[in-house]
mmCIF file of C-alpha atoms and ligand atoms in Angstrom:
data_model
loop_
_atom_site.group_PDB
_atom_site.id
_atom_site.type_symbol
_atom_site.label_atom_id
_atom_site.label_comp_id
_atom_site.label_asym_id
_atom_site.label_seq_id
_atom_site.Cartn_x
_atom_site.Cartn_y
_atom_site.Cartn_z
ATOM 1 C CA MET A 1 -14.545 -57.328 6.234
ATOM 2 C CA ARG A 2 -10.873 -56.820 5.515
ATOM 3 C CA GLY A 3 -11.436 -57.247 1.773
ATOM 4 C CA GLY A 4 -14.280 -54.723 1.893
ATOM 5 C CA LEU A 5 -12.066 -52.157 3.544
ATOM 6 C CA GLN A 6 -9.351 -52.787 0.964
ATOM 7 C CA THR A 7 -11.824 -52.266 -1.868
ATOM 8 C CA LEU A 8 -12.977 -49.038 -0.249
ATOM 9 C CA CYS A 9 -9.406 -47.823 0.129
ATOM 10 C CA LEU A 10 -8.615 -48.669 -3.481
ATOM 11 C CA ALA A 11 -11.745 -46.876 -4.665
ATOM 12 C CA ALA A 12 -10.736 -43.787 -2.677
ATOM 13 C CA LEU A 13 -7.225 -43.980 -4.078
ATOM 14 C CA ALA A 14 -8.547 -44.301 -7.618
ATOM 15 C CA ALA A 15 -10.772 -41.260 -7.105
ATOM 16 C CA CYS A 16 -7.814 -39.379 -5.743
ATOM 17 C CA ILE A 17 -5.631 -40.325 -8.706
ATOM 18 C CA ALA A 18 -8.416 -39.390 -11.124
ATOM 19 C CA ALA A 19 -8.707 -36.015 -9.435
ATOM 20 C CA ALA A 20 -4.956 -35.601 -9.499
ATOM 21 C CA ALA A 21 -4.860 -36.304 -13.228
ATOM 22 C CA GLU A 22 -6.577 -33.004 -13.884
ATOM 23 C CA PRO A 23 -5.189 -30.235 -11.727
ATOM 24 C CA VAL A 24 -7.879 -27.771 -10.801
ATOM 25 C CA TYR A 25 -5.581 -24.978 -9.595
ATOM 26 C CA ASP A 26 -3.239 -22.844 -11.692
ATOM 27 C CA LEU A 27 -0.841 -22.207 -8.833
ATOM 28 C CA LEU A 28 -0.349 -23.527 -5.327
ATOM 29 C CA LEU A 29 1.692 -21.618 -2.757
ATOM 30 C CA ARG A 30 2.708 -24.491 -0.552
ATOM 31 C CA GLY A 31 4.106 -24.725 2.957
ATOM 32 C CA GLY A 32 3.986 -21.037 3.919
ATOM 33 C CA HIS A 33 2.589 -19.225 6.920
ATOM 34 C CA VAL A 34 -0.541 -17.279 6.002
ATOM 35 C CA ILE A 35 -1.207 -13.927 7.671
ATOM 36 C CA ASP A 36 -4.624 -12.518 6.777
ATOM 37 C CA PRO A 37 -5.480 -9.957 9.457
ATOM 38 C CA LYS A 38 -8.950 -9.305 8.028
ATOM 39 C CA ASN A 39 -9.873 -12.898 8.860
ATOM 40 C CA ASN A 40 -7.724 -13.149 11.996
ATOM 41 C CA ILE A 41 -5.577 -15.839 10.387
ATOM 42 C CA SER A 42 -1.924 -16.361 11.275
ATOM 43 C CA ALA A 43 -1.176 -20.041 10.712
ATOM 44 C CA PRO A 44 0.598 -22.535 8.430
ATOM 45 C CA MET A 45 -1.618 -22.858 5.344
ATOM 46 C CA ASP A 46 -1.466 -23.298 1.597
ATOM 47 C CA VAL A 47 -3.041 -20.913 -0.902
ATOM 48 C CA ALA A 48 -4.488 -22.195 -4.185
ATOM 49 C CA ILE A 49 -5.188 -19.877 -7.123
ATOM 50 C CA ALA A 50 -7.389 -20.583 -10.150
ATOM 51 C CA GLY A 51 -8.699 -18.311 -12.885
ATOM 52 C CA GLY A 52 -7.110 -15.252 -11.319
ATOM 53 C CA LYS A 53 -9.001 -15.766 -8.050
ATOM 54 C CA ILE A 54 -8.193 -17.242 -4.672
ATOM 55 C CA ALA A 55 -9.582 -20.772 -4.914
ATOM 56 C CA ARG A 56 -8.762 -22.103 -1.475
ATOM 57 C CA VAL A 57 -6.840 -21.240 1.685
ATOM 58 C CA ALA A 58 -6.279 -24.328 3.822
ATOM 59 C CA ALA A 59 -3.676 -26.593 5.347
ATOM 60 C CA GLY A 60 -2.434 -29.541 3.307
ATOM 61 C CA ILE A 61 -3.825 -28.839 -0.175
ATOM 62 C CA PRO A 62 -2.495 -31.742 -2.348
ATOM 63 C CA PRO A 63 0.183 -30.448 -4.739
ATOM 64 C CA ALA A 64 -1.138 -32.726 -7.494
ATOM 65 C CA MET A 65 -4.215 -30.510 -7.674
ATOM 66 C CA ALA A 66 -2.152 -27.629 -9.117
ATOM 67 C CA ARG A 67 -0.432 -27.110 -12.456
ATOM 68 C CA ARG A 68 2.330 -25.132 -10.770
ATOM 69 C CA VAL A 69 3.540 -25.447 -7.206
ATOM 70 C CA ALA A 70 5.713 -22.838 -5.493
ATOM 71 C CA ASP A 71 7.474 -23.961 -2.339
ATOM 72 C CA VAL A 72 7.107 -21.056 0.072
ATOM 73 C CA SER A 73 8.074 -22.881 3.249
ATOM 74 C CA GLY A 74 9.691 -20.604 5.788
ATOM 75 C CA LEU A 75 7.939 -17.593 4.217
ATOM 76 C CA TYR A 76 4.859 -15.500 4.961
ATOM 77 C CA VAL A 77 1.946 -15.472 2.542
ATOM 78 C CA VAL A 78 -0.152 -12.318 2.879
ATOM 79 C CA PRO A 79 -2.753 -10.373 0.882
ATOM 80 C CA GLY A 80 -1.220 -8.278 -1.904
ATOM 81 C CA LEU A 81 0.196 -5.196 -0.205
ATOM 82 C CA ILE A 82 -1.510 -1.827 -0.649
ATOM 83 C CA ASP A 83 0.693 1.266 -0.711
ATOM 84 C CA MET A 84 -1.816 3.996 0.063
ATOM 85 C CA HIS A 85 0.487 6.956 -0.630
ATOM 86 C CA VAL A 86 2.567 7.062 -3.816
ATOM 87 C CA HIS A 87 3.270 9.484 -6.655
ATOM 88 C CA VAL A 88 3.030 7.852 -10.075
ATOM 89 C CA TYR A 89 1.948 10.624 -12.445
ATOM 90 C CA ALA A 90 5.042 10.143 -14.614
ATOM 91 C CA GLY A 91 5.562 10.874 -18.265
ATOM 92 C CA THR A 92 4.069 14.360 -18.480
ATOM 93 C CA GLY A 93 7.431 15.795 -19.463
ATOM 94 C CA VAL A 94 7.261 18.494 -16.793
ATOM 95 C CA LYS A 95 10.524 19.039 -14.919
ATOM 96 C CA GLY A 96 10.923 19.465 -11.187
ATOM 97 C CA VAL A 97 7.411 18.583 -9.997
ATOM 98 C CA ILE A 98 5.558 15.516 -8.700
ATOM 99 C CA ALA A 99 3.140 15.668 -11.671
ATOM 100 C CA GLY A 100 6.170 15.027 -13.847
ATOM 101 C CA ASP A 101 9.760 13.926 -13.466
ATOM 102 C CA GLN A 102 9.552 13.361 -9.689
ATOM 103 C CA SER A 103 6.956 10.619 -10.187
ATOM 104 C CA VAL A 104 7.784 7.030 -11.103
ATOM 105 C CA TYR A 105 5.859 4.554 -13.221
ATOM 106 C CA PRO A 106 3.880 2.133 -11.048
ATOM 107 C CA ASP A 107 4.986 -1.254 -12.396
ATOM 108 C CA GLY A 108 8.682 -0.456 -12.021
ATOM 109 C CA PHE A 109 8.341 -0.064 -8.251
ATOM 110 C CA SER A 110 5.240 -1.955 -7.116
ATOM 111 C CA PHE A 111 5.683 -5.688 -7.600
ATOM 112 C CA ARG A 112 9.328 -5.819 -6.586
ATOM 113 C CA SER A 113 8.306 -4.575 -3.126
ATOM 114 C CA GLY A 114 5.258 -6.791 -2.760
ATOM 115 C CA ILE A 115 2.716 -4.166 -3.782
ATOM 116 C CA THR A 116 -0.333 -5.063 -5.891
ATOM 117 C CA THR A 117 -2.317 -1.856 -5.295
ATOM 118 C CA MET A 118 -0.944 1.676 -5.278
ATOM 119 C CA VAL A 119 -2.967 4.730 -4.344
ATOM 120 C CA ASP A 120 -1.649 7.941 -5.821
ATOM 121 C CA ALA A 121 -1.919 10.749 -3.267
ATOM 122 C CA GLY A 122 -2.955 13.816 -5.218
ATOM 123 C CA SER A 123 -0.353 13.999 -7.971
ATOM 124 C CA ALA A 124 -3.172 14.872 -10.383
ATOM 125 C CA GLY A 125 -5.974 17.354 -9.827
ATOM 126 C CA TRP A 126 -9.445 17.710 -11.250
ATOM 127 C CA ARG A 127 -8.166 19.369 -14.457
ATOM 128 C CA ASN A 128 -5.560 16.742 -15.407
ATOM 129 C CA PHE A 129 -6.941 13.544 -13.916
ATOM 130 C CA ALA A 130 -8.211 12.284 -17.287
ATOM 131 C CA ASP A 131 -4.666 12.618 -18.621
ATOM 132 C CA PHE A 132 -3.253 10.751 -15.599
ATOM 133 C CA ARG A 133 -5.817 8.041 -16.188
ATOM 134 C CA GLN A 134 -4.938 7.380 -19.805
ATOM 135 C CA ARG A 135 -1.216 8.143 -19.527
ATOM 136 C CA VAL A 136 -0.473 5.921 -16.519
ATOM 137 C CA ILE A 137 -3.324 4.189 -14.716
ATOM 138 C CA GLU A 138 -4.891 2.342 -17.628
ATOM 139 C CA ARG A 139 -1.497 1.140 -18.865
ATOM 140 C CA ALA A 140 -0.288 -0.255 -15.541
ATOM 141 C CA ARG A 141 -0.480 -3.865 -14.476
ATOM 142 C CA THR A 142 -0.442 -2.645 -10.885
ATOM 143 C CA ARG A 143 -3.914 -1.697 -9.655
ATOM 144 C CA VAL A 144 -3.663 2.087 -9.347
ATOM 145 C CA LEU A 145 -6.285 4.129 -7.488
ATOM 146 C CA ALA A 146 -6.051 7.788 -6.555
ATOM 147 C CA PHE A 147 -6.784 10.627 -4.223
ATOM 148 C CA LEU A 148 -7.735 13.577 -6.410
ATOM 149 C CA ASN A 149 -6.010 16.857 -5.660
ATOM 150 C CA ILE A 150 -8.356 19.715 -4.780
ATOM 151 C CA ALA A 151 -5.924 21.924 -6.759
ATOM 152 C CA ALA A 152 -6.661 21.945 -10.492
ATOM 153 C CA GLY A 153 -3.293 20.746 -11.760
ATOM 154 C CA GLY A 154 -2.424 18.543 -8.806
ATOM 155 C CA MET A 155 1.235 18.719 -7.871
ATOM 156 C CA GLY A 156 2.143 20.488 -11.098
ATOM 157 C CA PRO A 157 3.844 23.830 -11.769
ATOM 158 C CA GLU A 158 0.843 25.968 -10.717
ATOM 159 C CA GLY A 159 1.102 24.630 -7.176
ATOM 160 C CA GLU A 160 -1.568 23.986 -4.565
ATOM 161 C CA ASP A 161 -2.016 27.411 -2.951
ATOM 162 C CA ASP A 162 -4.009 29.634 -5.286
ATOM 163 C CA PRO A 163 -7.638 29.711 -4.020
ATOM 164 C CA LYS A 164 -8.824 30.004 -7.640
ATOM 165 C CA LEU A 165 -7.441 26.521 -8.286
ATOM 166 C CA LEU A 166 -9.124 24.919 -5.266
ATOM 167 C CA ASP A 167 -12.597 24.072 -6.560
ATOM 168 C CA ALA A 168 -14.815 21.726 -4.547
ATOM 169 C CA GLU A 169 -17.570 21.362 -7.168
ATOM 170 C CA ALA A 170 -15.136 20.633 -9.987
ATOM 171 C CA ALA A 171 -13.211 18.117 -7.875
ATOM 172 C CA ALA A 172 -16.418 16.352 -6.804
ATOM 173 C CA ARG A 173 -17.615 16.175 -10.397
ATOM 174 C CA VAL A 174 -14.355 14.610 -11.600
ATOM 175 C CA ALA A 175 -14.330 12.223 -8.611
ATOM 176 C CA ARG A 176 -17.827 11.041 -9.551
ATOM 177 C CA GLU A 177 -16.892 10.699 -13.238
ATOM 178 C CA HIS A 178 -13.935 8.500 -12.282
ATOM 179 C CA ARG A 179 -15.490 6.781 -9.296
ATOM 180 C CA ASP A 180 -13.892 3.479 -10.369
ATOM 181 C CA LEU A 181 -10.465 4.968 -9.603
ATOM 182 C CA ILE A 182 -10.826 7.981 -7.313
ATOM 183 C CA VAL A 183 -11.086 6.961 -3.660
ATOM 184 C CA GLY A 184 -10.611 10.313 -1.949
ATOM 185 C CA ILE A 185 -9.644 13.998 -2.140
ATOM 186 C CA LYS A 186 -6.178 15.312 -1.277
ATOM 187 C CA THR A 187 -4.904 18.665 -0.179
ATOM 188 C CA ALA A 188 -1.179 19.182 0.356
ATOM 189 C CA HIS A 189 1.716 21.612 0.775
ATOM 190 C CA TYR A 190 -0.636 24.529 1.416
ATOM 191 C CA LYS A 191 0.985 27.751 2.570
ATOM 192 C CA GLY A 192 -1.761 30.200 1.701
ATOM 193 C CA PRO A 193 -3.951 31.880 4.321
ATOM 194 C CA GLY A 194 -6.401 30.137 6.628
ATOM 195 C CA TRP A 195 -8.388 26.973 6.107
ATOM 196 C CA ILE A 196 -9.363 27.326 2.444
ATOM 197 C CA SER A 197 -7.536 24.215 1.194
ATOM 198 C CA VAL A 198 -8.776 21.954 3.993
ATOM 199 C CA GLU A 199 -12.336 23.281 3.847
ATOM 200 C CA ARG A 200 -12.636 22.965 0.081
ATOM 201 C CA ALA A 201 -11.185 19.457 0.160
ATOM 202 C CA ILE A 202 -13.729 18.452 2.805
ATOM 203 C CA GLU A 203 -16.512 20.101 0.817
ATOM 204 C CA ALA A 204 -15.481 18.070 -2.242
ATOM 205 C CA GLY A 205 -15.291 14.940 -0.082
ATOM 206 C CA LYS A 206 -18.827 15.564 1.167
ATOM 207 C CA LEU A 207 -20.189 16.188 -2.324
ATOM 208 C CA ALA A 208 -18.568 13.025 -3.712
ATOM 209 C CA GLY A 209 -19.056 10.897 -0.597
ATOM 210 C CA ILE A 210 -15.374 10.046 -0.172
ATOM 211 C CA PRO A 211 -12.694 10.669 2.469
ATOM 212 C CA VAL A 212 -10.079 13.405 2.452
ATOM 213 C CA MET A 213 -6.329 13.010 2.942
ATOM 214 C CA VAL A 214 -4.532 16.021 4.356
ATOM 215 C CA ASP A 215 -0.848 16.840 4.108
ATOM 216 C CA PHE A 216 -1.191 19.805 6.450
ATOM 217 C CA GLY A 217 1.365 22.007 4.731
ATOM 218 C CA TYR A 218 2.512 24.969 6.802
ATOM 219 C CA LEU A 219 1.094 26.242 10.072
ATOM 220 C CA ASP A 220 0.056 29.870 10.551
ATOM 221 C CA ASP A 221 -1.752 31.947 13.164
ATOM 222 C CA VAL A 222 -5.091 30.249 12.622
ATOM 223 C CA ARG A 223 -4.070 26.904 11.217
ATOM 224 C CA ASN A 224 -3.118 24.432 13.935
ATOM 225 C CA LEU A 225 -3.171 20.704 14.520
ATOM 226 C CA ALA A 226 -5.767 20.629 17.300
ATOM 227 C CA THR A 227 -8.377 22.459 15.214
ATOM 228 C CA LEU A 228 -7.678 20.252 12.208
ATOM 229 C CA LEU A 229 -7.909 16.953 14.067
ATOM 230 C CA THR A 230 -10.707 17.763 16.495
ATOM 231 C CA GLU A 231 -12.922 20.086 14.448
ATOM 232 C CA LYS A 232 -12.236 20.189 10.724
ATOM 233 C CA LEU A 233 -11.594 16.585 9.682
ATOM 234 C CA ARG A 234 -14.375 14.021 9.765
ATOM 235 C CA PRO A 235 -14.007 10.485 11.176
ATOM 236 C CA GLY A 236 -12.500 8.393 8.372
ATOM 237 C CA ASP A 237 -10.520 11.317 6.966
ATOM 238 C CA ILE A 238 -6.786 10.740 6.807
ATOM 239 C CA TYR A 239 -3.906 12.684 8.314
ATOM 240 C CA THR A 240 -0.676 11.859 6.473
ATOM 241 C CA HIS A 241 2.923 12.378 7.633
ATOM 242 C CA PRO A 242 2.173 12.051 11.393
ATOM 243 C CA TYR A 243 5.844 11.338 12.220
ATOM 244 C CA SER A 244 7.197 14.376 10.384
ATOM 245 C CA GLY A 245 7.152 16.797 13.313
ATOM 246 C CA HIS A 246 6.558 19.626 10.848
ATOM 247 C CA ARG A 247 3.194 20.614 12.338
ATOM 248 C CA GLU A 248 3.867 20.259 16.055
ATOM 249 C CA GLU A 249 2.980 16.566 16.102
ATOM 250 C CA LEU A 250 5.724 16.289 18.738
ATOM 251 C CA LEU A 251 5.854 18.914 21.477
ATOM 252 C CA PRO A 252 9.232 20.454 22.406
ATOM 253 C CA GLU A 253 9.367 18.447 25.621
ATOM 254 C CA GLY A 254 9.388 15.242 23.577
ATOM 255 C CA ARG A 255 5.859 13.997 24.015
ATOM 256 C CA LEU A 256 3.216 13.738 21.357
ATOM 257 C CA ASN A 257 0.801 16.624 20.860
ATOM 258 C CA PRO A 258 -2.398 15.554 22.688
ATOM 259 C CA ALA A 259 -4.310 16.611 19.544
ATOM 260 C CA MET A 260 -2.941 13.470 17.866
ATOM 261 C CA HIS A 261 -4.532 11.190 20.454
ATOM 262 C CA ALA A 262 -7.718 13.283 20.384
ATOM 263 C CA GLY A 263 -7.900 12.930 16.600
ATOM 264 C CA ARG A 264 -7.473 9.192 16.818
ATOM 265 C CA ARG A 265 -10.273 8.942 19.378
ATOM 266 C CA ARG A 266 -12.525 10.781 16.905
ATOM 267 C CA GLY A 267 -11.724 8.257 14.176
ATOM 268 C CA ILE A 268 -9.192 10.232 12.149
ATOM 269 C CA LEU A 269 -6.847 7.779 10.404
ATOM 270 C CA PHE A 270 -3.071 8.247 10.421
ATOM 271 C CA ASP A 271 -1.040 7.381 7.322
ATOM 272 C CA LEU A 272 2.729 7.033 7.794
ATOM 273 C CA GLY A 273 3.680 8.575 4.402
ATOM 274 C CA HIS A 274 7.463 8.307 4.830
ATOM 275 C CA GLY A 275 8.565 10.403 1.862
ATOM 276 C CA ALA A 276 11.734 12.433 1.625
ATOM 277 C CA GLY A 277 10.933 14.671 4.593
ATOM 278 C CA SER A 278 8.197 13.095 6.678
ATOM 279 C CA PHE A 279 9.560 10.294 8.868
ATOM 280 C CA PHE A 280 12.142 10.991 11.537
ATOM 281 C CA TRP A 281 13.339 8.709 14.313
ATOM 282 C CA TYR A 282 13.261 11.558 16.834
ATOM 283 C CA VAL A 283 9.497 11.859 16.244
ATOM 284 C CA ALA A 284 8.610 8.212 15.595
ATOM 285 C CA VAL A 285 10.407 6.728 18.615
ATOM 286 C CA PRO A 286 8.619 8.823 21.264
ATOM 287 C CA ALA A 287 5.328 8.475 19.361
ATOM 288 C CA PHE A 288 5.622 4.685 19.254
ATOM 289 C CA ARG A 289 6.571 4.721 22.944
ATOM 290 C CA GLU A 290 3.159 6.317 23.517
ATOM 291 C CA LYS A 291 1.738 3.482 21.386
ATOM 292 C CA PHE A 292 0.773 5.955 18.694
ATOM 293 C CA TYR A 293 1.073 3.568 15.753
ATOM 294 C CA PRO A 294 0.047 4.359 12.178
ATOM 295 C CA ASP A 295 -3.249 2.985 10.894
ATOM 296 C CA VAL A 296 -1.607 2.633 7.497
ATOM 297 C CA ILE A 297 2.057 2.187 6.532
ATOM 298 C CA SER A 298 2.835 3.878 3.213
ATOM 299 C CA THR A 299 5.866 5.111 1.341
ATOM 300 C CA ASP A 300 5.086 8.490 -0.244
ATOM 301 C CA LEU A 301 7.077 7.062 -3.152
ATOM 302 C CA HIS A 302 8.705 9.506 -5.562
ATOM 303 C CA THR A 303 12.197 9.885 -7.006
ATOM 304 C CA GLY A 304 13.314 11.914 -3.995
ATOM 305 C CA SER A 305 12.196 9.496 -1.282
ATOM 306 C CA MET A 306 13.073 6.145 -2.821
ATOM 307 C CA ASN A 307 16.757 6.893 -3.270
ATOM 308 C CA ALA A 308 17.059 8.449 0.197
ATOM 309 C CA GLY A 309 15.931 6.945 3.505
ATOM 310 C CA MET A 310 12.572 5.581 2.418
ATOM 311 C CA LYS A 311 13.767 2.917 -0.099
ATOM 312 C CA ASP A 312 10.542 0.957 -0.585
ATOM 313 C CA LEU A 313 7.455 -0.345 1.213
ATOM 314 C CA THR A 314 9.112 -3.435 2.715
ATOM 315 C CA ASN A 315 11.847 -1.186 4.142
ATOM 316 C CA VAL A 316 9.256 1.113 5.752
ATOM 317 C CA MET A 317 7.379 -1.937 7.073
ATOM 318 C CA SER A 318 10.674 -3.220 8.506
ATOM 319 C CA LYS A 319 11.163 0.094 10.308
ATOM 320 C CA VAL A 320 7.777 -0.280 11.996
ATOM 321 C CA LEU A 321 8.574 -3.908 12.820
ATOM 322 C CA ASN A 322 11.867 -2.907 14.425
ATOM 323 C CA LEU A 323 10.035 -0.265 16.469
ATOM 324 C CA GLY A 324 8.305 -3.177 18.195
ATOM 325 C CA VAL A 325 5.050 -3.661 16.268
ATOM 326 C CA PRO A 326 4.218 -7.376 15.738
ATOM 327 C CA LEU A 327 4.407 -8.694 12.179
ATOM 328 C CA GLU A 328 0.666 -9.437 12.074
ATOM 329 C CA GLU A 329 -0.043 -5.763 12.827
ATOM 330 C CA VAL A 330 2.462 -4.572 10.230
ATOM 331 C CA ILE A 331 0.610 -6.710 7.666
ATOM 332 C CA ARG A 332 -2.719 -5.307 8.892
ATOM 333 C CA MET A 333 -1.371 -1.777 8.280
ATOM 334 C CA THR A 334 -0.573 -2.621 4.651
ATOM 335 C CA THR A 335 -3.616 -4.755 3.754
ATOM 336 C CA VAL A 336 -6.997 -4.565 5.453
ATOM 337 C CA ASN A 337 -6.439 -1.159 7.077
ATOM 338 C CA PRO A 338 -5.691 0.727 3.830
ATOM 339 C CA ALA A 339 -8.473 -1.254 2.074
ATOM 340 C CA ARG A 340 -10.939 0.057 4.665
ATOM 341 C CA ALA A 341 -9.509 3.579 4.615
ATOM 342 C CA ILE A 342 -10.105 3.841 0.867
ATOM 343 C CA ARG A 343 -13.424 1.974 1.237
ATOM 344 C CA ARG A 344 -12.448 -0.914 -0.999
ATOM 345 C CA PRO A 345 -13.225 -3.786 1.384
ATOM 346 C CA GLU A 346 -12.798 -6.325 -1.426
ATOM 347 C CA LEU A 347 -9.034 -5.644 -1.306
ATOM 348 C CA GLY A 348 -6.481 -6.653 1.305
ATOM 349 C CA ARG A 349 -7.805 -10.115 2.139
ATOM 350 C CA LEU A 350 -7.170 -13.748 1.243
ATOM 351 C CA GLU A 351 -10.614 -15.243 0.780
ATOM 352 C CA THR A 352 -12.043 -17.745 -1.665
ATOM 353 C CA GLY A 353 -13.408 -15.813 -4.633
ATOM 354 C CA ALA A 354 -11.312 -12.698 -4.048
ATOM 355 C CA GLU A 355 -9.053 -11.485 -6.836
ATOM 356 C CA ALA A 356 -5.750 -13.329 -6.368
ATOM 357 C CA ASP A 357 -3.503 -10.488 -5.227
ATOM 358 C CA VAL A 358 -0.994 -12.285 -3.026
ATOM 359 C CA THR A 359 2.417 -11.379 -1.641
ATOM 360 C CA VAL A 360 5.066 -13.718 -0.254
ATOM 361 C CA LEU A 361 7.461 -12.155 2.242
ATOM 362 C CA ARG A 362 10.722 -13.348 3.756
ATOM 363 C CA LEU A 363 11.700 -12.124 7.214
ATOM 364 C CA ASP A 364 15.490 -11.989 7.511
ATOM 365 C CA ARG A 365 17.213 -11.709 10.869
ATOM 366 C CA GLY A 366 20.615 -10.053 11.186
ATOM 367 C CA ASN A 367 22.216 -6.643 11.462
ATOM 368 C CA PHE A 368 20.457 -4.048 9.367
ATOM 369 C CA GLY A 369 20.438 -0.278 9.215
ATOM 370 C CA PHE A 370 17.355 1.833 8.628
ATOM 371 C CA VAL A 371 17.633 5.426 7.519
ATOM 372 C CA ASP A 372 15.062 8.136 8.214
ATOM 373 C CA ALA A 373 14.215 11.140 6.047
ATOM 374 C CA ALA A 374 17.036 13.192 7.587
ATOM 375 C CA GLY A 375 19.608 10.490 6.852
ATOM 376 C CA ALA A 376 19.877 9.254 10.442
ATOM 377 C CA ARG A 377 20.413 5.538 10.973
ATOM 378 C CA MET A 378 18.767 3.163 13.380
ATOM 379 C CA HIS A 379 19.946 -0.370 13.921
ATOM 380 C CA GLY A 380 17.416 -3.139 13.389
ATOM 381 C CA SER A 381 17.485 -6.913 13.517
ATOM 382 C CA GLN A 382 14.602 -7.706 11.161
ATOM 383 C CA LEU A 383 14.223 -7.041 7.450
ATOM 384 C CA LEU A 384 11.245 -7.906 5.278
ATOM 385 C CA VAL A 385 11.974 -8.874 1.671
ATOM 386 C CA ALA A 386 9.418 -9.384 -1.110
ATOM 387 C CA GLU A 387 9.893 -12.906 -2.496
ATOM 388 C CA MET A 388 6.836 -13.168 -4.738
ATOM 389 C CA THR A 389 4.083 -10.842 -5.885
ATOM 390 C CA ILE A 390 0.986 -12.174 -7.610
ATOM 391 C CA ARG A 391 -1.523 -9.798 -9.167
ATOM 392 C CA ALA A 392 -4.885 -11.224 -10.293
ATOM 393 C CA GLY A 393 -3.345 -14.702 -10.335
ATOM 394 C CA ARG A 394 -0.356 -13.774 -12.454
ATOM 395 C CA VAL A 395 3.152 -14.055 -11.007
ATOM 396 C CA GLU A 396 4.592 -10.566 -11.491
ATOM 397 C CA TRP A 397 7.639 -10.869 -9.233
ATOM 398 C CA ASP A 398 9.466 -14.024 -8.214
ATOM 399 C CA LEU A 399 12.839 -13.226 -6.632
ATOM 400 C CA ASN A 400 14.050 -16.815 -6.410
ATOM 401 C CA GLY A 401 12.019 -18.345 -9.210
ATOM 402 C CA ARG A 402 9.887 -20.367 -6.809
ATOM 403 C CA ALA A 403 7.057 -20.694 -9.336
ATOM 404 C CA ALA A 404 9.473 -21.278 -12.204
ATOM 405 C CA GLN A 405 10.566 -24.544 -13.763
ATOM 406 C CA ASP A 406 14.170 -25.730 -13.449
ATOM 407 C CA TRP A 407 16.159 -24.899 -16.553
ATOM 408 C CA THR A 408 17.199 -28.532 -17.096
ATOM 409 C CA THR A 409 13.597 -29.560 -17.784
ATOM 410 C CA PHE A 410 12.329 -26.206 -19.084
ATOM 411 C CA PRO A 411 10.658 -26.531 -22.516
ATOM 412 C CA TYR A 412 12.832 -24.037 -24.377
ATOM 413 C CA LYS A 413 11.844 -23.409 -27.965
ATOM 414 C CA LYS A 414 15.269 -23.071 -29.435
ATOM 415 C CA GLY A 415 15.812 -20.540 -32.176
ATOM 416 C CA THR A 416 13.030 -18.246 -30.986
ATOM 417 C CA TRP A 417 12.796 -15.696 -28.239
ATOM 418 C CA ARG A 418 9.515 -17.131 -27.106
ATOM 419 C CA ARG A 419 9.122 -20.246 -25.054
HETATM 420 ZN ZN1 ZN B 501 2.966 12.584 -0.924
#
């Protein structure tokens, strides 16, 4: 009996060693804490990647099964972050506008803050989207999707006010032509009369079957928040910059405009969109006290915001964390929630077979300062830092070289620049 058991054990061991001889995974993220809100997972687990896809998410995956092992103990392993509001139409050569020098190139700012998917929020319009596509999107390693501006030239020199430029049919046609990239319609910064920009954006959204994101621009006699959120927008449409206070989101007595809650009840989604002028503590603190949290945390990245209070996505996430939102919810607001808002349910999850977009985050505790769009500081005790960013299985950002080999055993090819 005892001998039989021994033989069995040896056979199992031999099988195990045979399996170990040929690693089946390209990369194993080992010892981390997985947060995957889509699947209600928040637990210690390993993540194995093979062929650019998630191969397995489970506790105790043997390290011998992987060609590379990254020790991520003490860290959080989450789906690749989605920044649903950025401006990345760079390289046009146009000065002083978002569709130009105020944009940044995606790869320079995505991976280092844990982002694998960026969604441009209307930098290009229906007349210049093809240029945006070839100039930026197709050259980026970051996955870049876009809201198409209802204004012909997007956020270019012609602006977003002239009714002649706001063409629902043209926008819908371009959105359908580029349906692999265009996830919605945007209207922004409108200071013309009445509801033309919102109505044409919604018309384009209806024609193309996609949601609309509204930066509500400037209020006038007829244009007000209650009408927008309770009559004009459709459930699933997106209101960006809710903590700006520019459109009476916060009433003078310091409580939130009831239209905000009414909009949420109707299914309007709220996108944080920090930017250079759209997130203020004096609005966010009372709003969060009323439990009015964003559905999606985003940066509104451009050259103006990133060097001011906004910084980057992990900084904005840290702000929300320090306002009392649990980490799991902060991850939800940057993974599954934006994936659903842009109707790309295949993104923002860690499931076997999904494209391996994975982010590893460190949560530091200490004394930190967080600056809003006015330059006002709030003290916080928690700071999220992007440790690793993996896009389609490829390590694009690795702050501490966790997936890298130690230099003493690294197979340098001396005399060449290539390893
Ligand atoms: Zn924006």
